[in-house]
Short mmCIF file of C-alpha atoms in Angstrom, two decimals:
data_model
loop_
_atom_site.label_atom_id
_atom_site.label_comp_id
_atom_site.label_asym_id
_atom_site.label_seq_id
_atom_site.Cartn_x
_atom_site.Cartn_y
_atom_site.Cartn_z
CA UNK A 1 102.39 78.89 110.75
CA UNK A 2 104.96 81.69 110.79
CA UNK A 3 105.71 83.55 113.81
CA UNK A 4 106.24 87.03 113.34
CA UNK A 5 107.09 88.15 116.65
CA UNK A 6 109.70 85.69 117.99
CA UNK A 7 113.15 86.04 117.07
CA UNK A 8 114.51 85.73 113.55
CA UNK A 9 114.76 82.26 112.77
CA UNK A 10 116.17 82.60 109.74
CA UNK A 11 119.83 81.16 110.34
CA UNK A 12 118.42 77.31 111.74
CA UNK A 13 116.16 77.63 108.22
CA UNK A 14 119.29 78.23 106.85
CA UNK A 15 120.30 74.56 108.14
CA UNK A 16 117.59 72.98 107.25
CA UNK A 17 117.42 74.25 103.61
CA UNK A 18 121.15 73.83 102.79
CA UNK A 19 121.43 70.66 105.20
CA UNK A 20 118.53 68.73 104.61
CA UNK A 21 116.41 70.43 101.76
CA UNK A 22 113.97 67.75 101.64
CA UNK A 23 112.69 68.72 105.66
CA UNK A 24 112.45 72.44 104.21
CA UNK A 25 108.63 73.36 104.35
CA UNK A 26 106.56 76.26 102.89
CA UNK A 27 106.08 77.72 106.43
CA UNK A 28 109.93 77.70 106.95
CA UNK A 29 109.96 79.86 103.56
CA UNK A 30 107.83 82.35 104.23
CA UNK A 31 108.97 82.84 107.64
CA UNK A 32 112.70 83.46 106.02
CA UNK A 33 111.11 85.83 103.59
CA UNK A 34 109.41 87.51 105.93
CA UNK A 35 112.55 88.16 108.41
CA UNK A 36 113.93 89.07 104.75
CA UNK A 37 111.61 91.55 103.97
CA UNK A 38 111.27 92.95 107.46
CA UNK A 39 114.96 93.79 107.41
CA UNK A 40 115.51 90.96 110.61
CA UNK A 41 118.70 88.98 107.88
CA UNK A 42 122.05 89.89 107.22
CA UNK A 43 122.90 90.40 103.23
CA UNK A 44 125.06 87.11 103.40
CA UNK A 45 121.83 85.18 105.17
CA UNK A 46 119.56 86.72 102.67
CA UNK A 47 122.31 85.97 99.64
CA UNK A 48 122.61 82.00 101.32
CA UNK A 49 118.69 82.08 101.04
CA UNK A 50 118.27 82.81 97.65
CA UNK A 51 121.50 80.75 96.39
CA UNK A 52 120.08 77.56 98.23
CA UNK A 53 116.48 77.83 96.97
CA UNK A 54 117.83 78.39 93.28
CA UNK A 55 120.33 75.21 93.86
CA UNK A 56 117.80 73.32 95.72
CA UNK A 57 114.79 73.62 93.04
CA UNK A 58 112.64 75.22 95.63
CA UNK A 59 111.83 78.07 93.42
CA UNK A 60 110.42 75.96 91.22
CA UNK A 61 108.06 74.24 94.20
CA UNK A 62 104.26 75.64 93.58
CA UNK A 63 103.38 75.72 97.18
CA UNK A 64 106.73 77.54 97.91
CA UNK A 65 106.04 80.09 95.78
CA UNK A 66 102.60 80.90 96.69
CA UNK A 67 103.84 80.82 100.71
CA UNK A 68 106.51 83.69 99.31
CA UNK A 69 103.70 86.17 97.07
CA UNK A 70 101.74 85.92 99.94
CA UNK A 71 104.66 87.54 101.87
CA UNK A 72 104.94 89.78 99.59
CA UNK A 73 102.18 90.50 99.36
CA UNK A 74 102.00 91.24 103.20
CA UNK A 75 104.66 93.68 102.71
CA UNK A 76 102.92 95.77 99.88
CA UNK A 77 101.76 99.02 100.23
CA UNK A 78 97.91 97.88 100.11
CA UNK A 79 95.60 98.73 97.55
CA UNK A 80 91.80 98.79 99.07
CA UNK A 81 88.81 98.62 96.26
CA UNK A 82 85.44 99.37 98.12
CA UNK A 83 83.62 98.19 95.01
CA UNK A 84 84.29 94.23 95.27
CA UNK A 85 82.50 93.84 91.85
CA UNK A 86 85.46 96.29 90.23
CA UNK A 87 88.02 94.53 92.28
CA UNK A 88 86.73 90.86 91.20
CA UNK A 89 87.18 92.54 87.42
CA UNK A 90 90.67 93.47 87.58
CA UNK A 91 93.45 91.60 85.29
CA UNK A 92 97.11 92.16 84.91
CA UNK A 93 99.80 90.97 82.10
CA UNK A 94 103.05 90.78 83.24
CA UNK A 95 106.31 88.86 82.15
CA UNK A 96 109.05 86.90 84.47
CA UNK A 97 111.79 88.34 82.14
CA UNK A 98 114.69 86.76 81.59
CA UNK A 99 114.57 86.24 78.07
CA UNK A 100 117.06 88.35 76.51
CA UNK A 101 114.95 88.89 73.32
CA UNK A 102 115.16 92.70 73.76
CA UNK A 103 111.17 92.95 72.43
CA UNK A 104 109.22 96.21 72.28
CA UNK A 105 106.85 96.73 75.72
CA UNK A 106 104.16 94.03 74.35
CA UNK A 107 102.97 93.73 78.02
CA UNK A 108 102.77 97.64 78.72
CA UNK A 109 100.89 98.19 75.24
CA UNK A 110 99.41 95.19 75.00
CA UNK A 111 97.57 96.17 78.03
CA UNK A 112 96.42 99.51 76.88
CA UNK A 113 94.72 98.05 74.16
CA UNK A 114 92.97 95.91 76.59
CA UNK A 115 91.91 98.31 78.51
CA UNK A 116 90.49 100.13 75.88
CA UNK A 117 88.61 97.44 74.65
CA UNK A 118 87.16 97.32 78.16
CA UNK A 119 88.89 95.30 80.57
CA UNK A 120 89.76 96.60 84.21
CA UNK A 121 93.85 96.83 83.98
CA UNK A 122 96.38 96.82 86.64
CA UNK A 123 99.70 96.47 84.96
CA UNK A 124 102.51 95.22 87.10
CA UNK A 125 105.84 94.88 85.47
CA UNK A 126 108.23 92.23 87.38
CA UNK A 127 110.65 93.34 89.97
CA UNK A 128 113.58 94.38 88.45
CA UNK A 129 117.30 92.03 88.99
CA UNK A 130 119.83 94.87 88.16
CA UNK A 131 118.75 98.06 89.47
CA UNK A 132 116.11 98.22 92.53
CA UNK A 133 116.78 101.78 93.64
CA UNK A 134 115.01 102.42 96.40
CA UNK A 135 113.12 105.91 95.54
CA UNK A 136 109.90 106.69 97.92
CA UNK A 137 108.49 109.03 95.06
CA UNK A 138 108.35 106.60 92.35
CA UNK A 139 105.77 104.46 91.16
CA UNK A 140 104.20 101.90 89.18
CA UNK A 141 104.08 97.99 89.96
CA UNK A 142 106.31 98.46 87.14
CA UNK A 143 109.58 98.62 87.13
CA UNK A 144 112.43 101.20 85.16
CA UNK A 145 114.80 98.86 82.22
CA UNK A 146 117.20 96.22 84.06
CA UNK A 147 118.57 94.56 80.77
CA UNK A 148 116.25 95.93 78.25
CA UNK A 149 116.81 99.15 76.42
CA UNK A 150 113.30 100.91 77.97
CA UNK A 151 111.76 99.51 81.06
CA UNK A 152 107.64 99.73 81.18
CA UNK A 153 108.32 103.00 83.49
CA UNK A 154 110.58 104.49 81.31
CA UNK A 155 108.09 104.00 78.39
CA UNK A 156 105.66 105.48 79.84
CA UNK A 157 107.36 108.24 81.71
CA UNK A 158 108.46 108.73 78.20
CA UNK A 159 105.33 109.46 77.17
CA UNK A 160 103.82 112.09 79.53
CA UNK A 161 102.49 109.61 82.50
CA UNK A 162 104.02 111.34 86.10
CA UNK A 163 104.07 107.73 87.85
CA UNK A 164 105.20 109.48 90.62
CA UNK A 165 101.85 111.11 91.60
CA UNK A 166 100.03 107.71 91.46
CA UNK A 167 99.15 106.54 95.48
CA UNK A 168 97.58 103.66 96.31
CA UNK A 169 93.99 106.00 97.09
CA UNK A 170 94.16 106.75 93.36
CA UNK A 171 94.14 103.52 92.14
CA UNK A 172 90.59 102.45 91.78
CA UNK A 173 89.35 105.59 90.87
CA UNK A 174 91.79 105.47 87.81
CA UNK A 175 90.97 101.95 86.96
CA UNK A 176 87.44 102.60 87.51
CA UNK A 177 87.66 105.74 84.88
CA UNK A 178 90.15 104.92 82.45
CA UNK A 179 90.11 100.88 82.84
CA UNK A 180 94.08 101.34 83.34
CA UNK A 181 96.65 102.05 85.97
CA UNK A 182 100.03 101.47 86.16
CA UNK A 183 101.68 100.49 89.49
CA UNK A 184 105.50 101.30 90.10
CA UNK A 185 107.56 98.10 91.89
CA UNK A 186 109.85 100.35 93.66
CA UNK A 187 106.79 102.55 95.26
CA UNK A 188 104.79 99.51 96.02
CA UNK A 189 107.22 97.35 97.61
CA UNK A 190 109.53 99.04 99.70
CA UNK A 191 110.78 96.62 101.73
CA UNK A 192 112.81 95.19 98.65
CA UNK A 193 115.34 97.33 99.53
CA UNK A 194 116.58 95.06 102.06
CA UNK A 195 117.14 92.70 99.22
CA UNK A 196 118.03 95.09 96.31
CA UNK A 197 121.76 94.52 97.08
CA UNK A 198 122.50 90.65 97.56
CA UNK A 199 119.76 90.30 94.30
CA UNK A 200 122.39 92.61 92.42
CA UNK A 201 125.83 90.89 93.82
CA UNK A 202 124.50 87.90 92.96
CA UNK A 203 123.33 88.65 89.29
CA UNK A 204 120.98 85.80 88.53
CA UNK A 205 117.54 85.13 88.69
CA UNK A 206 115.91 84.33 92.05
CA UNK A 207 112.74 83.52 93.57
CA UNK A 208 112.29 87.14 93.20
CA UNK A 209 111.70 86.94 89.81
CA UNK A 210 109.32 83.96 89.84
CA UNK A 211 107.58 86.53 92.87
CA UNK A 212 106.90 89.02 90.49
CA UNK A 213 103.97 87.91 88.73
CA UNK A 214 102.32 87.46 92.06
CA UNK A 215 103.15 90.56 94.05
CA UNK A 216 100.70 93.19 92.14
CA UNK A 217 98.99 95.26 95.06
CA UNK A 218 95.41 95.32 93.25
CA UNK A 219 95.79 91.37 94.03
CA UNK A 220 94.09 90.46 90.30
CA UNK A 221 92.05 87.36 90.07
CA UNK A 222 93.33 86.84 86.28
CA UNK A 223 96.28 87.78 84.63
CA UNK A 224 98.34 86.81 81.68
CA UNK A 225 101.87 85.80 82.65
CA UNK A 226 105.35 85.07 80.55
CA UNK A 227 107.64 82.97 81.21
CA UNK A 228 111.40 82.37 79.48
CA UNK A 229 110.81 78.54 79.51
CA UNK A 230 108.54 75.55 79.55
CA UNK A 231 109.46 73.94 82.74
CA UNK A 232 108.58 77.51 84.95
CA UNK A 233 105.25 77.61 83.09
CA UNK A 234 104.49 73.85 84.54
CA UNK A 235 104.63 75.01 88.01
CA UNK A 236 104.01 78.85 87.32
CA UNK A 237 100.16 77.75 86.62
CA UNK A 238 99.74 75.88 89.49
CA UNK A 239 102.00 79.01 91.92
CA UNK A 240 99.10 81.15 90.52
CA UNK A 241 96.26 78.46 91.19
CA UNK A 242 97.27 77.89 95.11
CA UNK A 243 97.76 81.68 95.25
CA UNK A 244 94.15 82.35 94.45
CA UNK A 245 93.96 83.22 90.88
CA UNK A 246 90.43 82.74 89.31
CA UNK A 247 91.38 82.44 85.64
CA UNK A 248 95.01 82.40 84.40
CA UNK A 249 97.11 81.98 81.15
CA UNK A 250 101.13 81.62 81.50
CA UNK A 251 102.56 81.62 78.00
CA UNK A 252 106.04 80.73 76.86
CA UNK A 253 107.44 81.21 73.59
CA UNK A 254 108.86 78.51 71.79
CA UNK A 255 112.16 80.89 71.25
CA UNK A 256 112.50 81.30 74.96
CA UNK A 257 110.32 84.18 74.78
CA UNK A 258 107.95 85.54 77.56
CA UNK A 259 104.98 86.82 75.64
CA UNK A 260 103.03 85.00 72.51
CA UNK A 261 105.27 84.69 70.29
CA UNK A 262 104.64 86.36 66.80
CA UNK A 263 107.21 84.18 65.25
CA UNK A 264 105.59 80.56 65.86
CA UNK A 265 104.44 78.35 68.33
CA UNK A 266 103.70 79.57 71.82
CA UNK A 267 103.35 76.73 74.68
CA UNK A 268 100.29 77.97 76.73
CA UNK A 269 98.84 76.45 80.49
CA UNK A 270 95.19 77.80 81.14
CA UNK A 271 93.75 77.56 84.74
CA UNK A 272 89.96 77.72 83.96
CA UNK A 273 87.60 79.40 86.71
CA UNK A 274 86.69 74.97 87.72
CA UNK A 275 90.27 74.53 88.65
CA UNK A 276 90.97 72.49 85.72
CA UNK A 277 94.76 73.20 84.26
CA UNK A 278 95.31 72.79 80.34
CA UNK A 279 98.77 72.66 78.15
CA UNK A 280 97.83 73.30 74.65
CA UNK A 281 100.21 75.10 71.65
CA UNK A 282 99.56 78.10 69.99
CA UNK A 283 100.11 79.85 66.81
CA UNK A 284 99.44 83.18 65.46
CA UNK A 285 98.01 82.09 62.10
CA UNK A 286 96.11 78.73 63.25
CA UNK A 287 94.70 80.47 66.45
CA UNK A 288 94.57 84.17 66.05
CA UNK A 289 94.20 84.81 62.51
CA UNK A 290 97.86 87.17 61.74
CA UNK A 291 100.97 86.49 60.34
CA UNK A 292 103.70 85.20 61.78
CA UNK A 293 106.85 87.69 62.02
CA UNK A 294 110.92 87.06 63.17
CA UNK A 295 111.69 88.06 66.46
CA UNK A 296 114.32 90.54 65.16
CA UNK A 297 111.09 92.38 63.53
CA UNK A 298 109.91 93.11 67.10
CA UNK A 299 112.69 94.56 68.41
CA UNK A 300 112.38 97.44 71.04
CA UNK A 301 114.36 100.24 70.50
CA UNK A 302 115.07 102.92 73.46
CA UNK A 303 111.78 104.60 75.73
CA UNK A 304 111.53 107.49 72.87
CA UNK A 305 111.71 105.22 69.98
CA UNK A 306 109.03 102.87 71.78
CA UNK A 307 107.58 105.87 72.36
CA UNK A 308 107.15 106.72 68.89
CA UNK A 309 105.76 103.41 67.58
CA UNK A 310 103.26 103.53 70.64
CA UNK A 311 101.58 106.71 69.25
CA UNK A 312 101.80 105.59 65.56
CA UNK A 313 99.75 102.33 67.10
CA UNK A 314 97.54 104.10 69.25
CA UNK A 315 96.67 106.59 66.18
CA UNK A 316 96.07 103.26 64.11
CA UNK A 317 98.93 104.23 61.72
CA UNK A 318 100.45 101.07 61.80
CA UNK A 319 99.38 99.44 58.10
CA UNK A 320 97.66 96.30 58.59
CA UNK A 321 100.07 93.20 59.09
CA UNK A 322 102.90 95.31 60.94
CA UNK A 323 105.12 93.12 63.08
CA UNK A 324 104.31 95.33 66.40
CA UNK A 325 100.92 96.04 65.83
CA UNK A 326 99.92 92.07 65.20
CA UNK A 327 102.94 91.11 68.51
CA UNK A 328 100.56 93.56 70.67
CA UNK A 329 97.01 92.40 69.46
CA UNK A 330 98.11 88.67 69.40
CA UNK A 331 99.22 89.52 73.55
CA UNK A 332 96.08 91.56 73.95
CA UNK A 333 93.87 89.37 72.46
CA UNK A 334 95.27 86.82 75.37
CA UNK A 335 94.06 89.51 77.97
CA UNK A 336 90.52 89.57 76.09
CA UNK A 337 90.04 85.93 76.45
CA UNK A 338 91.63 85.48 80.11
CA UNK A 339 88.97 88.95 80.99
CA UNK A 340 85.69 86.94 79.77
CA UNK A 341 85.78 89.82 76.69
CA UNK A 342 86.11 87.24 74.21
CA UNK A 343 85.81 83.85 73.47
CA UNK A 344 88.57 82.89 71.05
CA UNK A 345 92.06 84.52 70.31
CA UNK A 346 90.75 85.44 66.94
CA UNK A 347 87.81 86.96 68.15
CA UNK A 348 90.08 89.04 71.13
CA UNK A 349 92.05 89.83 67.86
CA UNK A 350 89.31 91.85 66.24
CA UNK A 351 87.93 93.27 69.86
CA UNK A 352 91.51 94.78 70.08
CA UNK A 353 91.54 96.16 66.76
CA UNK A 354 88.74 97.97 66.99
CA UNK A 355 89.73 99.58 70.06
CA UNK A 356 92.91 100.74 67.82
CA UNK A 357 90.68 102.42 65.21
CA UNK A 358 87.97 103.92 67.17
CA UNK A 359 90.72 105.58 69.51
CA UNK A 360 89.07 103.79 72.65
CA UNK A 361 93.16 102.42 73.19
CA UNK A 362 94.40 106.01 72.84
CA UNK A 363 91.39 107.30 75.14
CA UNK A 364 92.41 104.94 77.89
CA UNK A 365 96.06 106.38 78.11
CA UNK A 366 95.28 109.63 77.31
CA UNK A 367 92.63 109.45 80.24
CA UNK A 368 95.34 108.20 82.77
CA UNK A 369 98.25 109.97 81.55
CA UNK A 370 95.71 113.16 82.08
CA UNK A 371 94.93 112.34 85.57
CA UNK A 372 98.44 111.72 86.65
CA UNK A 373 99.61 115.22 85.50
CA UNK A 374 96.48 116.62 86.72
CA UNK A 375 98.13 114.98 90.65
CA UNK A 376 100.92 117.86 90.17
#
């Protein structure tokens, strides 16, 4: 067990990790994360830390991971539900990035439509690499663009949420009302800033970004997760099993991309509520009933032109067969089906439409960009 009240401990972990990797345990990593978090380690011991755990594969060891969320997790500004049967319902989609696809906000949009459909949403973006700018009035588990051209915050900020009036009270009573919320990284997680700066000198994915998927405050029990390749979804799904995940889907495009793919085959690894892990392949005309579409037809564009093609969705002017409109329902559909609100992918397909046309998606942003401003 860790020992949060001795000294920091975190230069003979150092030894062990760099010296003799193999004697490096899950209890030394979370105790170095901790220290890390708690602002106890120099930047060049946290910088050593995350270099040796990228060089020494231990980001990519299950039980390491989960030791780390659950840090994080520890350091989170918390996020109490007195309704357990609300909190049990809760679901989150979320991406690792990484990909460099440049895609419009699937995740973001993708879980509107869920939510209007009915399922209990609290989105998390990842933690951003680039820019972590410590600001105490911003908010959303989500995070503003790193290397895309509109960050989840930025889209939405775009149009008409005030993220910044969203505190952790608030959060159940928005889920609870509009079946969405959207949490802000950088309000949730403070004590990232005592990482922001080696993450950014060092320029290349860490732990941090494996982290991300587990570090939502709301604590889902399912959530849809991307990933940029197939060997981080084969010990992504088992990360989220040990961390206490009920039902989970981590889904990689065959392009490198982290979403379902609209352009092929999508590598998929189910943790069902027994425990059991699957690895199947997916495809959005064999499995969900669409088209398939190029990558380059997805494209994002900045937050006001994502902006635009949001409200065109939401307003179901998108004609039938549009690239973005099947990308988000093939993504939401995936929500659907990890939520219990469907059965199949085609049958999440046509839940998620429907919530398009009857304006239920629309209703469910409307209702929390509403209350947010209403915070003012």
């Amino acid at each position: 067990m860790s020992d949060h009240s001795s000294e920091p401990q975190i230069r003979s972990i150092l030894k062990t990790l760099i010296m003799h990797p193999h004697n490096f345990t899950a209890e030394q990593a979370h105790q170095a994360l901790h220290e890390i978090m708690s602002g106890l380690a120099t930047p060049a011991q946290i910088s050593a830390f995350l270099v040796a755990c990228r060089l020494h594969r231990k980001d990519a060891d299950p039980v390491i991971i989960a030791s780390c969320g659950k840090v994080m997790q520890e350091h989170a500004v918390h996020v109490h539900f007195h309704d357990q049967a609300l909190a049990e319902e809760i679901v989150d989609i979320v991406g690792t990035g990484g990909d460099g696809h440049n895609t419009f906000n699937v995740s973001t949009t993708a879980a509107i439509v869920a939510a209007g459909a009915g399922c209990k949403v609290a989105k998390i973006p990842n933690l951003p690499l680039q820019k972590y700018v410590y600001r105490i009035q911003s908010y959303q588990h989500g995070n503003r663009a790193s290397s895309s051209s509109s960050g989840s915050a930025d889209f939405l900020e775009s149009y008409g949420c005030a993220l910044t009036n969203v505190t952790s009270d608030l959060v159940p009573g928005m889920i609870a009302e509009h079946n969405f919320c959207f949490l802000f990284a950088e309000k949730y997680h403070p004590a990232m800033k005592n990482a922001s700066k080696p993450r950014r000198e060092i320029g290349v994915p860490t732990i941090f970004n494996i982290l991300g998927p587990m570090s939502n405050p709301a604590k889902p029990k399912r959530s849809v997760v991307g990933v940029h390749s197939k060997w981080v979804g084969e010990f992504m799904i088992e990360a989220l099993k040990l961390s206490g995940a009920k039902r989970a889907m981590v889904v990689c495009g065959a392009e490198g991309l982290d979403e379902i793919s609209p352009a092929g085959e999508t590598f998929t690894w189910t943790l069902s509520e027994d425990g059991q892990i699957t690895f199947t392949a997916i495809h959005p005309t064999h499995d969900f009933g669409l088209q398939t579409h190029t990558l380059d037809s997805v494209r994002g564009g900045g937050p006001a032109d994502n902006v635009q093609t949001l409200e065109r969705l939401l307003a179901n002017e998108l004609p039938e067969n549009n690239p973005i409109l099947d990308f988000v329902l093939l993504n939401a559909a995936a929500v659907l089906v990890v939520a219990k609100k469907a059965q199949t992918f085609k049958e999440g397909v046509e839940i998620a439409r429907a919530a398009i046309i009857d304006g239920r998606a629309k209703a469910a942003l409307e209702g929390f960009k509403n209350d947010t401003q209403a915070r003012n």
